[in-house]
């Protein structure tokens, strides 16, 4: 008998047990605010078969259990999350909820993909006559991908020339 799979669009606090089949679209380590050598948590962007996306967090106390087994672009079945309202947190997805891993969270790699991986969302409504100029930038931040590769991230401020 096949297990019921939930969709990200349905996630909320009215139900206590969610079973997702998702691709990990993006994974990164967030460093401790006062110690850049200490990882505070691992952040994930998950996408289901319908294209719904949600952010998930693996706290430091769960690294040994989940941190090394999850890879970007891998397909997983995950269940037993804590659903958190993230209105006060920066949003990386449009969903108002975030998922936190706990002692009860189960993650299993799915080796036979049930749906295609579509990590990028290209928009077809971009106007071709818009020209912008970079008018500001933040200092580059050192970050480490979940696979341990050092990289940098920099935010740019752009302005329409009109």
C-alpha atoms as a printed R data frame, in Angstrom:
    type eleno elety resid chain resno      x      y       z
1   ATOM     1    CA   UNK     A     1  0.000  0.000   0.000
2   ATOM     2    CA   UNK     A     2  1.381  3.410  -0.996
3   ATOM     3    CA   UNK     A     3  1.710  6.082   1.693
4   ATOM     4    CA   UNK     A     4 -0.191  9.324   1.275
5   ATOM     5    CA   UNK     A     5  2.058 12.214   0.199
6   ATOM     6    CA   UNK     A     6  1.138 15.773   1.238
7   ATOM     7    CA   UNK     A     7  1.716 18.923  -0.790
8   ATOM     8    CA   UNK     A     8  3.539 22.020   0.387
9   ATOM     9    CA   UNK     A     9  0.552 24.239  -0.471
10  ATOM    10    CA   UNK     A    10 -1.486 22.407   2.198
11  ATOM    11    CA   UNK     A    11  0.997 22.805   5.065
12  ATOM    12    CA   UNK     A    12 -0.258 24.606   8.149
13  ATOM    13    CA   UNK     A    13 -0.578 24.096  11.880
14  ATOM    14    CA   UNK     A    14 -3.925 22.254  11.877
15  ATOM    15    CA   UNK     A    15 -2.280 18.903  11.217
16  ATOM    16    CA   UNK     A    16  0.589 17.393  13.164
17  ATOM    17    CA   UNK     A    17  1.998 14.850  10.715
18  ATOM    18    CA   UNK     A    18  3.173 15.802   7.226
19  ATOM    19    CA   UNK     A    19  4.729 13.441   4.693
20  ATOM    20    CA   UNK     A    20  6.468 15.179   1.790
21  ATOM    21    CA   UNK     A    21  8.274 13.974  -1.296
22  ATOM    22    CA   UNK     A    22 10.520 16.861  -2.285
23  ATOM    23    CA   UNK     A    23 13.645 17.905  -4.093
24  ATOM    24    CA   UNK     A    24 16.166 19.951  -2.149
25  ATOM    25    CA   UNK     A    25 16.464 22.923  -4.509
26  ATOM    26    CA   UNK     A    26 18.964 24.862  -2.416
27  ATOM    27    CA   UNK     A    27 20.931 24.129   0.750
28  ATOM    28    CA   UNK     A    28 23.285 26.390   2.675
29  ATOM    29    CA   UNK     A    29 24.869 26.746   6.087
30  ATOM    30    CA   UNK     A    30 24.122 29.776   8.217
31  ATOM    31    CA   UNK     A    31 27.038 30.715  10.393
32  ATOM    32    CA   UNK     A    32 26.770 31.801  14.022
33  ATOM    33    CA   UNK     A    33 26.373 35.589  14.340
34  ATOM    34    CA   UNK     A    34 29.363 36.068  16.637
35  ATOM    35    CA   UNK     A    35 31.565 33.159  15.513
36  ATOM    36    CA   UNK     A    36 32.034 32.785  11.737
37  ATOM    37    CA   UNK     A    37 33.694 29.381  12.267
38  ATOM    38    CA   UNK     A    38 30.599 27.857  13.881
39  ATOM    39    CA   UNK     A    39 27.597 26.658  11.859
40  ATOM    40    CA   UNK     A    40 24.326 27.695  13.490
41  ATOM    41    CA   UNK     A    41 21.903 25.807  11.223
42  ATOM    42    CA   UNK     A    42 21.465 24.352   7.742
43  ATOM    43    CA   UNK     A    43 18.753 25.948   5.617
44  ATOM    44    CA   UNK     A    44 16.951 24.132   2.786
45  ATOM    45    CA   UNK     A    45 14.521 25.140   0.065
46  ATOM    46    CA   UNK     A    46 12.222 22.199  -0.718
47  ATOM    47    CA   UNK     A    47 10.036 21.780  -3.820
48  ATOM    48    CA   UNK     A    48  7.248 19.259  -4.360
49  ATOM    49    CA   UNK     A    49  5.689 17.811  -7.527
50  ATOM    50    CA   UNK     A    50  3.236 20.732  -7.808
51  ATOM    51    CA   UNK     A    51  6.062 23.270  -7.704
52  ATOM    52    CA   UNK     A    52  5.297 24.440  -4.163
53  ATOM    53    CA   UNK     A    53  8.326 25.606  -2.222
54  ATOM    54    CA   UNK     A    54  9.016 25.957   1.479
55  ATOM    55    CA   UNK     A    55 12.036 26.665   3.650
56  ATOM    56    CA   UNK     A    56 13.228 24.072   6.166
57  ATOM    57    CA   UNK     A    57 15.818 24.410   8.935
58  ATOM    58    CA   UNK     A    58 18.094 21.816  10.486
59  ATOM    59    CA   UNK     A    59 19.243 23.081  13.876
60  ATOM    60    CA   UNK     A    60 22.754 22.449  15.176
61  ATOM    61    CA   UNK     A    61 21.616 19.653  17.480
62  ATOM    62    CA   UNK     A    62 20.341 17.648  14.474
63  ATOM    63    CA   UNK     A    63 23.395 17.999  12.161
64  ATOM    64    CA   UNK     A    64 24.751 14.572  13.023
65  ATOM    65    CA   UNK     A    65 21.437 12.950  12.188
66  ATOM    66    CA   UNK     A    66 20.451 14.836   9.015
67  ATOM    67    CA   UNK     A    67 23.111 17.341   7.950
68  ATOM    68    CA   UNK     A    68 25.520 15.110   6.061
69  ATOM    69    CA   UNK     A    69 22.897 12.974   4.317
70  ATOM    70    CA   UNK     A    70 21.017 15.745   2.486
71  ATOM    71    CA   UNK     A    71 22.341 17.014  -0.850
72  ATOM    72    CA   UNK     A    72 21.194 19.737  -3.206
73  ATOM    73    CA   UNK     A    73 19.067 18.412  -6.095
74  ATOM    74    CA   UNK     A    74 18.433 15.156  -4.247
75  ATOM    75    CA   UNK     A    75 14.887 13.752  -4.021
76  ATOM    76    CA   UNK     A    76 13.735 12.799  -0.511
77  ATOM    77    CA   UNK     A    77 10.742 11.631   1.408
78  ATOM    78    CA   UNK     A    78 10.556 13.613   4.655
79  ATOM    79    CA   UNK     A    79  8.105 13.554   7.521
80  ATOM    80    CA   UNK     A    80  7.561 14.613  11.150
81  ATOM    81    CA   UNK     A    81  8.404 18.312  11.048
82  ATOM    82    CA   UNK     A    82  7.613 21.163  13.351
83  ATOM    83    CA   UNK     A    83  5.638 23.767  11.385
84  ATOM    84    CA   UNK     A    84  6.661 27.313  12.337
85  ATOM    85    CA   UNK     A    85  5.089 30.665  11.434
86  ATOM    86    CA   UNK     A    86  7.878 32.698   9.873
87  ATOM    87    CA   UNK     A    87  6.240 36.115   9.594
88  ATOM    88    CA   UNK     A    88  9.060 37.652  11.632
89  ATOM    89    CA   UNK     A    89 11.838 35.908   9.686
90  ATOM    90    CA   UNK     A    90 13.292 36.863   6.294
91  ATOM    91    CA   UNK     A    91 11.363 35.036   3.586
92  ATOM    92    CA   UNK     A    92 13.116 32.931   1.007
93  ATOM    93    CA   UNK     A    93  9.831 31.473  -0.265
94  ATOM    94    CA   UNK     A    94  6.305 32.866  -0.561
95  ATOM    95    CA   UNK     A    95  5.004 30.381   2.019
96  ATOM    96    CA   UNK     A    96  4.204 31.867   5.438
97  ATOM    97    CA   UNK     A    97  5.327 28.648   7.151
98  ATOM    98    CA   UNK     A    98  8.732 27.103   7.643
99  ATOM    99    CA   UNK     A    99  9.627 23.528   8.621
100 ATOM   100    CA   UNK     A   100 12.009 22.758  11.470
101 ATOM   101    CA   UNK     A   101 13.649 19.360  11.814
102 ATOM   102    CA   UNK     A   102 13.261 17.598  15.164
103 ATOM   103    CA   UNK     A   103 14.261 14.318  16.823
104 ATOM   104    CA   UNK     A   104 11.250 12.700  15.150
105 ATOM   105    CA   UNK     A   105 12.014 13.953  11.608
106 ATOM   106    CA   UNK     A   106 12.651 11.105   9.177
107 ATOM   107    CA   UNK     A   107 14.508 11.669   5.899
108 ATOM   108    CA   UNK     A   108 14.844  8.954   3.253
109 ATOM   109    CA   UNK     A   109 16.520  9.373  -0.124
110 ATOM   110    CA   UNK     A   110 14.313  8.419  -3.081
111 ATOM   111    CA   UNK     A   111 16.424  6.842  -5.804
112 ATOM   112    CA   UNK     A   112 13.761  6.556  -8.483
113 ATOM   113    CA   UNK     A   113 12.509 10.077  -9.146
114 ATOM   114    CA   UNK     A   114  8.726 10.344  -9.149
115 ATOM   115    CA   UNK     A   115  8.757 13.748 -10.835
116 ATOM   116    CA   UNK     A   116 11.236 15.892 -12.796
117 ATOM   117    CA   UNK     A   117 13.648 18.254 -11.080
118 ATOM   118    CA   UNK     A   118 12.869 21.889 -11.967
119 ATOM   119    CA   UNK     A   119 15.118 24.002  -9.731
120 ATOM   120    CA   UNK     A   120 14.855 27.257 -11.673
121 ATOM   121    CA   UNK     A   121 11.802 29.435 -12.212
122 ATOM   122    CA   UNK     A   122 12.220 31.476 -15.343
123 ATOM   123    CA   UNK     A   123  9.676 34.229 -15.786
124 ATOM   124    CA   UNK     A   124  8.157 34.971 -19.172
125 ATOM   125    CA   UNK     A   125  6.709 38.332 -18.152
126 ATOM   126    CA   UNK     A   126  9.977 40.283 -18.052
127 ATOM   127    CA   UNK     A   127  9.834 43.339 -20.266
128 ATOM   128    CA   UNK     A   128 12.628 43.326 -22.808
129 ATOM   129    CA   UNK     A   129 12.918 47.130 -22.914
130 ATOM   130    CA   UNK     A   130 13.895 47.553 -19.263
131 ATOM   131    CA   UNK     A   131 17.469 48.665 -18.761
132 ATOM   132    CA   UNK     A   132 18.869 48.949 -15.271
133 ATOM   133    CA   UNK     A   133 22.046 50.223 -13.706
134 ATOM   134    CA   UNK     A   134 23.828 48.869 -10.654
135 ATOM   135    CA   UNK     A   135 23.745 51.756  -8.167
136 ATOM   136    CA   UNK     A   136 24.907 50.017  -5.023
137 ATOM   137    CA   UNK     A   137 26.181 46.799  -3.552
138 ATOM   138    CA   UNK     A   138 26.664 45.084  -0.243
139 ATOM   139    CA   UNK     A   139 30.007 43.726   0.822
140 ATOM   140    CA   UNK     A   140 30.492 40.100  -0.314
141 ATOM   141    CA   UNK     A   141 29.618 37.579   2.412
142 ATOM   142    CA   UNK     A   142 31.479 34.326   2.820
143 ATOM   143    CA   UNK     A   143 29.100 31.379   2.945
144 ATOM   144    CA   UNK     A   144 29.602 27.636   2.819
145 ATOM   145    CA   UNK     A   145 27.355 25.367   0.783
146 ATOM   146    CA   UNK     A   146 25.925 22.310   2.481
147 ATOM   147    CA   UNK     A   147 28.506 20.188   0.644
148 ATOM   148    CA   UNK     A   148 31.274 22.198   2.336
149 ATOM   149    CA   UNK     A   149 32.319 24.332  -0.632
150 ATOM   150    CA   UNK     A   150 33.206 27.920   0.269
151 ATOM   151    CA   UNK     A   151 31.568 30.569  -1.888
152 ATOM   152    CA   UNK     A   152 30.508 34.213  -1.691
153 ATOM   153    CA   UNK     A   153 27.178 36.003  -1.911
154 ATOM   154    CA   UNK     A   154 26.715 39.670  -2.746
155 ATOM   155    CA   UNK     A   155 23.470 41.652  -3.051
156 ATOM   156    CA   UNK     A   156 23.222 44.298  -5.754
157 ATOM   157    CA   UNK     A   157 20.934 47.331  -5.808
158 ATOM   158    CA   UNK     A   158 19.668 48.110  -9.290
159 ATOM   159    CA   UNK     A   159 17.726 51.092 -10.604
160 ATOM   160    CA   UNK     A   160 15.632 51.640 -13.714
161 ATOM   161    CA   UNK     A   161 17.404 54.231 -15.884
162 ATOM   162    CA   UNK     A   162 14.150 56.105 -16.450
